[in-house]
Amino acid sequence: MKRQTQAIHNPYHRRDAYDALAVPVYNQVAFEFDNAEQMALAFTNKIDAPDYGRVENPTVINLERRVLALTGAKSVSALNSGMAAISNTLLGVAEAGRNIVTSKHVFGNTYALLTTTLQRLGIETRLVDLTNIKEVEAATDANTCCIYLEIVTNPQQEVADLTELARVAHKWGIPLIADSTAIPFTETNLKALGVDIEVVSSTKYLSGGGTSLGGLIIDYGTTPGFTERIKLELLFNLGAYMTPQAAYMQTLGLETLNARYRVQAANAQTLAERMQHELGDRLTVNYVGLADNPFHELATRQFGPTAGAMVCIDLDSREACFRFIDRLKLIHRATNLFDNRSLAIHPASTIFGNFTDEQVAAMDVRQTTIRLSIGLEDPDDLFEDIKQALA
């Protein structure tokens, strides 16, 4: 089956008692067993049966299995946020005395996790230019536990060569871990490019309507012991498992993901081109889908013809950004990405607002940048809103 069909028709693990077409929300903590032996086997992971809602739930398992079928991964773990997916993944490969090679171009909370929380646990973070493979090679050594990156950085829109990064990582026998939130995993084949583990904020495209928080860890099985550590240690000890309510809403979102993403990506492409062509004297557009973007050729080669639904624009000043955002009438002033509705935010003062000005500048987050998340509205209406907000 093609991916879109598979997203809707992947068979259920167990038949529902009432043959519901959609797997119900199993809002349960505990599950009964026929006998003590079955209970013991379930709790020691020797049979495939949910034992306790903090680590297994039928509704969540159904979402995990659907993503598994769509990606061909070894395992999928659904957690309660994108940050939970990132933190559990990094704790799954790191330990005191090891280091993580990554970029300063990562999401604000990811940067804080790497440079503050993990640093406090004795895990070093080495910030390098991931587009400079010689710099990556120089930073990677026998104590490196992984190379970590975002496939399209937020909001800088940087794209690194995954094949080259995988070559360096695999030379040292370590995984290449990629946050693939920017472009859905249904559109890419990162495993073929050498990515070993994907992390995804399913709050974004999967949720669609901004209805639920979630995160996914997609393990392609090339990192020995990783799935076992996630499933048998970190899920138990850190308690970050996805809720059944979120899994239900995101399973429904998965069924329409392909249709929604196609519209959002097309809208983003149309708006980026139109803003560049018609408003280029008043703003600068940063979008990897534009033919003159420095990362366009690499992004197209790695991720295919679509470039996601995040478009960034730069105005003359921070004050101009605030005035623009305040004048918007259709586009919502809100955080989040890849909602059905279009959203606008000033990253430097919000997502990165708790960092010093020096730190923000070092991360190349400009005070002049506005991040737009393009939704499902008619692109003509969105363009008119942007145009009037510039007036």
GROMACS .gro file of C-alpha atoms in nm:
model
  391
    1MET     CA    1   0.000   0.000   0.000
    2LYS     CA    2   0.103   0.359  -0.059
    3ARG     CA    3   0.174   0.567   0.251
    4GLN     CA    4  -0.154   0.763   0.245
    5THR     CA    5  -0.355   0.438   0.226
    6GLN     CA    6  -0.139   0.279   0.493
    7ALA     CA    7  -0.197   0.572   0.729
    8ILE     CA    8  -0.570   0.495   0.722
    9HIS     CA    9  -0.585   0.118   0.678
   10ASN     CA   10  -0.303  -0.021   0.889
   11PRO     CA   11  -0.455  -0.325   1.070
   12TYR     CA   12  -0.518  -0.309   1.442
   13HIS     CA   13  -0.307  -0.518   1.673
   14ARG     CA   14  -0.617  -0.662   1.841
   15ARG     CA   15  -0.976  -0.658   1.731
   16ASP     CA   16  -1.193  -0.413   1.921
   17ALA     CA   17  -1.473  -0.570   2.126
   18TYR     CA   18  -1.733  -0.367   1.933
   19ASP     CA   19  -1.547  -0.354   1.600
   20ALA     CA   20  -1.504   0.023   1.614
   21LEU     CA   21  -1.347   0.156   1.295
   22ALA     CA   22  -1.125   0.389   1.497
   23VAL     CA   23  -0.942   0.245   1.797
   24PRO     CA   24  -1.119   0.385   2.107
   25VAL     CA   25  -0.958   0.586   2.383
   26TYR     CA   26  -0.860   0.326   2.640
   27ASN     CA   27  -0.866   0.562   2.934
   28GLN     CA   28  -0.735   0.297   3.168
   29VAL     CA   29  -0.440   0.262   3.403
   30ALA     CA   30  -0.456  -0.112   3.474
   31PHE     CA   31  -0.534  -0.416   3.259
   32GLU     CA   32  -0.656  -0.753   3.387
   33PHE     CA   33  -0.482  -1.085   3.312
   34ASP     CA   34  -0.620  -1.438   3.297
   35ASN     CA   35  -0.365  -1.572   3.541
   36ALA     CA   36  -0.049  -1.491   3.738
   37GLU     CA   37   0.181  -1.642   3.476
   38GLN     CA   38   0.044  -1.416   3.201
   39MET     CA   39   0.085  -1.118   3.431
   40ALA     CA   40   0.449  -1.208   3.502
   41LEU     CA   41   0.524  -1.253   3.131
   42ALA     CA   42   0.368  -0.916   3.043
   43PHE     CA   43   0.560  -0.729   3.312
   44THR     CA   44   0.891  -0.879   3.196
   45ASN     CA   45   0.815  -0.798   2.830
   46LYS     CA   46   0.799  -1.164   2.724
   47ILE     CA   47   0.450  -1.134   2.574
   48ASP     CA   48   0.294  -0.844   2.386
   49ALA     CA   49   0.026  -0.719   2.624
   50PRO     CA   50  -0.022  -0.388   2.808
   51ASP     CA   51   0.059  -0.412   3.177
   52TYR     CA   52   0.035  -0.059   3.320
   53GLY     CA   53  -0.083   0.268   3.168
   54ARG     CA   54   0.236   0.458   3.249
   55VAL     CA   55   0.432   0.249   2.997
   56GLU     CA   56   0.175   0.084   2.767
   57ASN     CA   57  -0.177   0.165   2.652
   58PRO     CA   58  -0.372   0.015   2.358
   59THR     CA   59  -0.459   0.353   2.206
   60VAL     CA   60  -0.096   0.467   2.219
   61ILE     CA   61   0.030   0.134   2.089
   62ASN     CA   62  -0.202   0.172   1.789
   63LEU     CA   63  -0.046   0.509   1.701
   64GLU     CA   64   0.305   0.367   1.744
   65ARG     CA   65   0.226   0.072   1.514
   66ARG     CA   66   0.085   0.300   1.245
   67VAL     CA   67   0.398   0.514   1.246
   68LEU     CA   68   0.607   0.196   1.249
   69ALA     CA   69   0.431   0.071   0.934
   70LEU     CA   70   0.476   0.407   0.759
   71THR     CA   71   0.848   0.438   0.837
   72GLY     CA   72   0.973   0.079   0.835
   73ALA     CA   73   1.149   0.145   1.165
   74LYS     CA   74   1.247  -0.114   1.425
   75SER     CA   75   1.043   0.058   1.694
   76VAL     CA   76   0.843   0.373   1.765
   77SER     CA   77   0.792   0.524   2.110
   78ALA     CA   78   0.518   0.783   2.164
   79LEU     CA   79   0.587   1.033   2.442
   80ASN     CA   80   0.399   1.329   2.586
   81SER     CA   81   0.584   1.609   2.402
   82GLY     CA   82   0.851   1.678   2.145
   83MET     CA   83   1.091   1.781   2.421
   84ALA     CA   84   1.023   1.450   2.598
   85ALA     CA   85   1.120   1.269   2.277
   86ILE     CA   86   1.442   1.471   2.248
   87SER     CA   87   1.543   1.439   2.614
   88ASN     CA   88   1.467   1.066   2.636
   89THR     CA   89   1.654   1.002   2.311
   90LEU     CA   90   1.966   1.189   2.422
   91LEU     CA   91   1.957   1.022   2.765
   92GLY     CA   92   1.924   0.692   2.580
   93VAL     CA   93   2.265   0.736   2.415
   94ALA     CA   94   2.455   0.966   2.652
   95GLU     CA   95   2.620   0.924   2.991
   96ALA     CA   96   2.853   1.124   3.214
   97GLY     CA   97   3.188   1.180   3.047
   98ARG     CA   98   3.052   1.155   2.692
   99ASN     CA   99   2.986   1.443   2.453
  100ILE     CA  100   2.720   1.536   2.197
  101VAL     CA  101   2.821   1.709   1.874
  102THR     CA  102   2.549   1.944   1.759
  103SER     CA  103   2.479   2.296   1.636
  104LYS     CA  104   2.396   2.626   1.799
  105HIS     CA  105   2.109   2.634   1.548
  106VAL     CA  106   1.856   2.434   1.748
  107PHE     CA  107   1.521   2.510   1.909
  108GLY     CA  108   1.553   2.722   2.224
  109ASN     CA  109   1.453   2.456   2.476
  110THR     CA  110   1.672   2.199   2.301
  111TYR     CA  111   1.964   2.440   2.333
  112ALA     CA  112   1.890   2.483   2.706
  113LEU     CA  113   1.863   2.105   2.752
  114LEU     CA  114   2.198   2.051   2.584
  115THR     CA  115   2.393   2.336   2.741
  116THR     CA  116   2.238   2.343   3.089
  117THR     CA  117   2.051   2.028   3.197
  118LEU     CA  118   2.273   1.767   3.032
  119GLN     CA  119   2.584   1.968   3.113
  120ARG     CA  120   2.488   1.948   3.480
  121LEU     CA  121   2.475   1.567   3.445
  122GLY     CA  122   2.831   1.556   3.315
  123ILE     CA  123   2.743   1.535   2.944
  124GLU     CA  124   2.939   1.781   2.730
  125THR     CA  125   2.783   1.963   2.436
  126ARG     CA  126   3.008   2.062   2.146
  127LEU     CA  127   2.852   2.334   1.930
  128VAL     CA  128   2.988   2.336   1.576
  129ASP     CA  129   2.887   2.443   1.226
  130LEU     CA  130   2.722   2.126   1.098
  131THR     CA  131   2.741   2.256   0.741
  132ASN     CA  132   3.122   2.246   0.772
  133ILE     CA  133   3.208   1.877   0.769
  134LYS     CA  134   3.574   1.939   0.862
  135GLU     CA  135   3.460   2.118   1.177
  136VAL     CA  136   3.232   1.824   1.261
  137GLU     CA  137   3.517   1.576   1.209
  138ALA     CA  138   3.745   1.780   1.434
  139ALA     CA  139   3.487   1.790   1.714
  140THR     CA  140   3.400   1.419   1.705
  141ASP     CA  141   3.609   1.172   1.904
  142ALA     CA  142   3.599   0.845   2.097
  143ASN     CA  143   3.389   1.006   2.373
  144THR     CA  144   3.122   1.137   2.135
  145CYS     CA  145   2.791   0.953   2.183
  146CYS     CA  146   2.594   1.103   1.890
  147ILE     CA  147   2.565   1.378   1.633
  148TYR     CA  148   2.235   1.564   1.671
  149LEU     CA  149   2.062   1.813   1.442
  150GLU     CA  150   1.734   1.953   1.311
  151ILE     CA  151   1.679   1.874   0.941
  152VAL     CA  152   1.560   2.233   0.882
  153THR     CA  153   1.656   2.456   1.172
  154ASN     CA  154   1.404   2.677   1.349
  155PRO     CA  155   1.407   2.967   1.269
  156GLN     CA  156   1.741   2.993   1.082
  157GLN     CA  157   1.629   2.746   0.808
  158GLU     CA  158   1.971   2.585   0.783
  159VAL     CA  159   2.008   2.245   0.615
  160ALA     CA  160   2.309   2.019   0.671
  161ASP     CA  161   2.425   1.727   0.454
  162LEU     CA  162   2.289   1.420   0.631
  163THR     CA  163   2.492   1.171   0.427
  164GLU     CA  164   2.817   1.342   0.522
  165LEU     CA  165   2.717   1.370   0.888
  166ALA     CA  166   2.621   1.001   0.888
  167ARG     CA  167   2.961   0.914   0.744
  168VAL     CA  168   3.136   1.087   1.033
  169ALA     CA  169   2.901   0.940   1.294
  170HIS     CA  170   2.927   0.585   1.165
  171LYS     CA  171   3.305   0.607   1.143
  172TRP     CA  172   3.297   0.635   1.524
  173GLY     CA  173   3.015   0.379   1.562
  174ILE     CA  174   2.768   0.635   1.696
  175PRO     CA  175   2.417   0.733   1.580
  176LEU     CA  176   2.311   1.030   1.374
  177ILE     CA  177   1.998   1.166   1.545
  178ALA     CA  178   1.772   1.403   1.351
  179ASP     CA  179   1.477   1.612   1.463
  180SER     CA  180   1.255   1.580   1.156
  181THR     CA  181   0.963   1.792   1.279
  182ALA     CA  182   1.001   2.048   0.996
  183ILE     CA  183   0.900   1.806   0.717
  184PRO     CA  184   0.678   1.502   0.794
  185PHE     CA  185   0.837   1.157   0.803
  186THR     CA  186   0.575   1.051   0.546
  187GLU     CA  187   0.752   1.278   0.293
  188THR     CA  188   1.112   1.174   0.355
  189ASN     CA  189   1.335   0.868   0.376
  190LEU     CA  190   1.597   0.978   0.627
  191LYS     CA  191   1.705   0.621   0.696
  192ALA     CA  192   1.837   0.602   0.338
  193LEU     CA  193   2.045   0.913   0.409
  194GLY     CA  194   2.206   0.752   0.714
  195VAL     CA  195   1.988   0.879   0.997
  196ASP     CA  196   1.969   0.623   1.278
  197ILE     CA  197   1.706   0.782   1.504
  198GLU     CA  198   1.440   1.041   1.426
  199VAL     CA  199   1.269   1.253   1.689
  200VAL     CA  200   0.945   1.430   1.602
  201SER     CA  201   0.722   1.679   1.779
  202SER     CA  202   0.389   1.519   1.687
  203THR     CA  203   0.225   1.826   1.842
  204LYS     CA  204   0.287   1.985   1.502
  205TYR     CA  205   0.180   1.821   1.174
  206LEU     CA  206   0.021   1.511   1.330
  207SER     CA  207  -0.197   1.704   1.571
  208GLY     CA  208  -0.286   1.948   1.296
  209GLY     CA  209  -0.539   2.151   1.486
  210GLY     CA  210  -0.311   2.211   1.784
  211THR     CA  211  -0.528   1.973   1.985
  212SER     CA  212  -0.266   1.768   2.168
  213LEU     CA  213   0.095   1.748   2.278
  214GLY     CA  214   0.313   1.459   2.173
  215GLY     CA  215   0.652   1.337   2.060
  216LEU     CA  216   0.780   1.034   1.869
  217ILE     CA  217   1.109   0.847   1.879
  218ILE     CA  218   1.158   0.653   1.556
  219ASP     CA  219   1.441   0.402   1.590
  220TYR     CA  220   1.570   0.237   1.271
  221GLY     CA  221   1.745  -0.038   1.465
  222THR     CA  222   2.104   0.053   1.380
  223THR     CA  223   2.201   0.157   1.735
  224PRO     CA  224   2.251  -0.152   1.956
  225GLY     CA  225   2.053  -0.150   2.275
  226PHE     CA  226   1.880   0.183   2.211
  227THR     CA  227   1.521   0.057   2.183
  228GLU     CA  228   1.568  -0.163   2.488
  229ARG     CA  229   1.696   0.131   2.691
  230ILE     CA  230   1.401   0.347   2.586
  231LYS     CA  231   1.134   0.080   2.634
  232LEU     CA  232   1.268  -0.098   2.941
  233GLU     CA  233   1.446   0.181   3.129
  234LEU     CA  234   1.356   0.537   3.040
  235LEU     CA  235   0.983   0.488   2.984
  236PHE     CA  236   0.962   0.323   3.326
  237ASN     CA  237   1.194   0.559   3.510
  238LEU     CA  238   1.108   0.898   3.359
  239GLY     CA  239   0.732   0.855   3.305
  240ALA     CA  240   0.699   1.052   2.980
  241TYR     CA  241   0.457   0.817   2.800
  242MET     CA  242   0.193   0.970   2.574
  243THR     CA  243  -0.164   0.989   2.705
  244PRO     CA  244  -0.435   0.782   2.532
  245GLN     CA  245  -0.636   1.098   2.460
  246ALA     CA  246  -0.343   1.255   2.274
  247ALA     CA  247  -0.273   0.929   2.088
  248TYR     CA  248  -0.635   0.908   1.972
  249MET     CA  249  -0.635   1.266   1.838
  250GLN     CA  250  -0.297   1.221   1.671
  251THR     CA  251  -0.402   0.894   1.510
  252LEU     CA  252  -0.691   1.081   1.351
  253GLY     CA  253  -0.444   1.351   1.249
  254LEU     CA  254  -0.215   1.093   1.092
  255GLU     CA  255  -0.499   0.980   0.865
  256THR     CA  256  -0.530   1.327   0.711
  257LEU     CA  257  -0.164   1.430   0.738
  258ASN     CA  258  -0.081   1.378   0.372
  259ALA     CA  259  -0.376   1.583   0.248
  260ARG     CA  260  -0.317   1.865   0.495
  261TYR     CA  261   0.057   1.879   0.443
  262ARG     CA  262   0.024   1.905   0.066
  263VAL     CA  263  -0.196   2.213   0.103
  264GLN     CA  264   0.024   2.372   0.372
  265ALA     CA  265   0.347   2.316   0.178
  266ALA     CA  266   0.191   2.450  -0.142
  267ASN     CA  267   0.058   2.754   0.044
  268ALA     CA  268   0.401   2.818   0.197
  269GLN     CA  269   0.570   2.793  -0.142
  270THR     CA  270   0.315   3.025  -0.304
  271LEU     CA  271   0.341   3.284  -0.026
  272ALA     CA  272   0.720   3.277  -0.013
  273GLU     CA  273   0.748   3.331  -0.389
  274ARG     CA  274   0.480   3.600  -0.393
  275MET     CA  275   0.628   3.790  -0.097
  276GLN     CA  276   0.972   3.777  -0.257
  277HIS     CA  277   0.839   3.897  -0.591
  278GLU     CA  278   0.585   4.159  -0.482
  279LEU     CA  279   0.710   4.271  -0.139
  280GLY     CA  280   1.083   4.215  -0.177
  281ASP     CA  281   1.160   4.584  -0.131
  282ARG     CA  282   0.999   4.579   0.216
  283LEU     CA  283   1.096   4.240   0.358
  284THR     CA  284   1.340   3.953   0.310
  285VAL     CA  285   1.208   3.598   0.276
  286ASN     CA  286   1.392   3.295   0.414
  287TYR     CA  287   1.245   2.965   0.292
  288VAL     CA  288   1.437   2.664   0.164
  289GLY     CA  289   1.173   2.612  -0.106
  290LEU     CA  290   1.290   2.925  -0.289
  291ALA     CA  291   1.519   2.852  -0.582
  292ASP     CA  292   1.773   3.113  -0.473
  293ASN     CA  293   1.792   2.992  -0.113
  294PRO     CA  294   2.146   2.866  -0.039
  295PHE     CA  295   2.009   2.537   0.099
  296HIS     CA  296   1.748   2.480  -0.174
  297GLU     CA  297   1.937   2.223  -0.381
  298LEU     CA  298   2.047   2.019  -0.079
  299ALA     CA  299   1.699   2.032   0.080
  300THR     CA  300   1.536   1.918  -0.245
  301ARG     CA  301   1.783   1.633  -0.284
  302GLN     CA  302   1.736   1.514   0.075
  303PHE     CA  303   1.368   1.581   0.144
  304GLY     CA  304   1.198   1.590  -0.195
  305PRO     CA  305   1.000   1.861  -0.373
  306THR     CA  306   0.824   2.012  -0.072
  307ALA     CA  307   0.996   2.235   0.183
  308GLY     CA  308   0.758   2.238   0.478
  309ALA     CA  309   0.524   2.509   0.607
  310MET     CA  310   0.765   2.733   0.802
  311VAL     CA  311   0.847   3.061   0.627
  312CYS     CA  312   1.058   3.331   0.792
  313ILE     CA  313   1.064   3.697   0.698
  314ASP     CA  314   1.293   3.979   0.809
  315LEU     CA  315   1.190   4.342   0.850
  316ASP     CA  316   1.398   4.649   0.931
  317SER     CA  317   1.391   4.622   1.310
  318ARG     CA  318   1.245   4.450   1.615
  319GLU     CA  319   0.998   4.738   1.646
  320ALA     CA  320   0.885   4.688   1.286
  321CYS     CA  321   0.831   4.316   1.362
  322PHE     CA  322   0.613   4.400   1.662
  323ARG     CA  323   0.408   4.650   1.459
  324PHE     CA  324   0.363   4.394   1.182
  325ILE     CA  325   0.247   4.122   1.422
  326ASP     CA  326   0.009   4.361   1.600
  327ARG     CA  327  -0.157   4.454   1.268
  328LEU     CA  328  -0.229   4.098   1.155
  329LYS     CA  329  -0.602   4.028   1.121
  330LEU     CA  330  -0.618   3.673   0.983
  331ILE     CA  331  -0.287   3.519   1.087
  332HIS     CA  332  -0.291   3.437   1.459
  333ARG     CA  333  -0.040   3.573   1.710
  334ALA     CA  334   0.054   3.239   1.868
  335THR     CA  335   0.334   2.990   1.910
  336ASN     CA  336   0.330   2.634   1.770
  337LEU     CA  337   0.408   2.517   1.418
  338PHE     CA  338   0.212   2.350   1.140
  339ASP     CA  339  -0.132   2.414   1.286
  340ASN     CA  340  -0.428   2.417   1.046
  341ARG     CA  341  -0.435   2.792   1.114
  342SER     CA  342  -0.155   3.026   1.011
  343LEU     CA  343   0.051   3.160   1.303
  344ALA     CA  344   0.307   3.434   1.353
  345ILE     CA  345   0.567   3.482   1.626
  346HIS     CA  346   0.880   3.688   1.692
  347PRO     CA  347   1.125   3.413   1.801
  348ALA     CA  348   1.395   3.634   1.955
  349SER     CA  349   1.159   3.784   2.214
  350THR     CA  350   0.954   3.468   2.286
  351ILE     CA  351   1.102   3.125   2.217
  352PHE     CA  352   1.452   3.263   2.282
  353GLY     CA  353   1.336   3.538   2.517
  354ASN     CA  354   1.497   3.392   2.831
  355PHE     CA  355   1.845   3.390   2.681
  356THR     CA  356   2.079   3.688   2.697
  357ASP     CA  357   2.110   3.912   2.392
  358GLU     CA  358   2.459   3.772   2.341
  359GLN     CA  359   2.334   3.413   2.344
  360VAL     CA  360   2.052   3.494   2.103
  361ALA     CA  361   2.296   3.662   1.866
  362ALA     CA  362   2.535   3.365   1.891
  363MET     CA  363   2.249   3.134   1.787
  364ASP     CA  364   2.191   3.356   1.481
  365VAL     CA  365   1.836   3.436   1.589
  366ARG     CA  366   1.787   3.787   1.457
  367GLN     CA  367   1.577   4.053   1.627
  368THR     CA  368   1.438   4.132   1.281
  369THR     CA  369   1.294   3.786   1.213
  370ILE     CA  370   0.928   3.683   1.218
  371ARG     CA  371   0.844   3.314   1.189
  372LEU     CA  372   0.528   3.229   0.998
  373SER     CA  373   0.366   2.887   1.021
  374ILE     CA  374   0.147   2.854   0.714
  375GLY     CA  375  -0.190   2.684   0.750
  376LEU     CA  376  -0.476   2.571   0.531
  377GLU     CA  377  -0.630   2.908   0.451
  378ASP     CA  378  -0.649   3.038   0.095
  379PRO     CA  379  -0.304   3.180   0.009
  380ASP     CA  380  -0.459   3.491  -0.144
  381ASP     CA  381  -0.620   3.577   0.190
  382LEU     CA  382  -0.294   3.515   0.374
  383PHE     CA  383  -0.102   3.735   0.130
  384GLU     CA  384  -0.351   4.019   0.170
  385ASP     CA  385  -0.316   3.998   0.547
  386ILE     CA  386   0.062   4.014   0.523
  387LYS     CA  387   0.040   4.301   0.277
  388GLN     CA  388  -0.193   4.509   0.493
  389ALA     CA  389   0.016   4.440   0.805
  390LEU     CA  390   0.313   4.597   0.625
  391ALA     CA  391   0.116   4.911   0.540
   0.00000   0.00000   0.00000
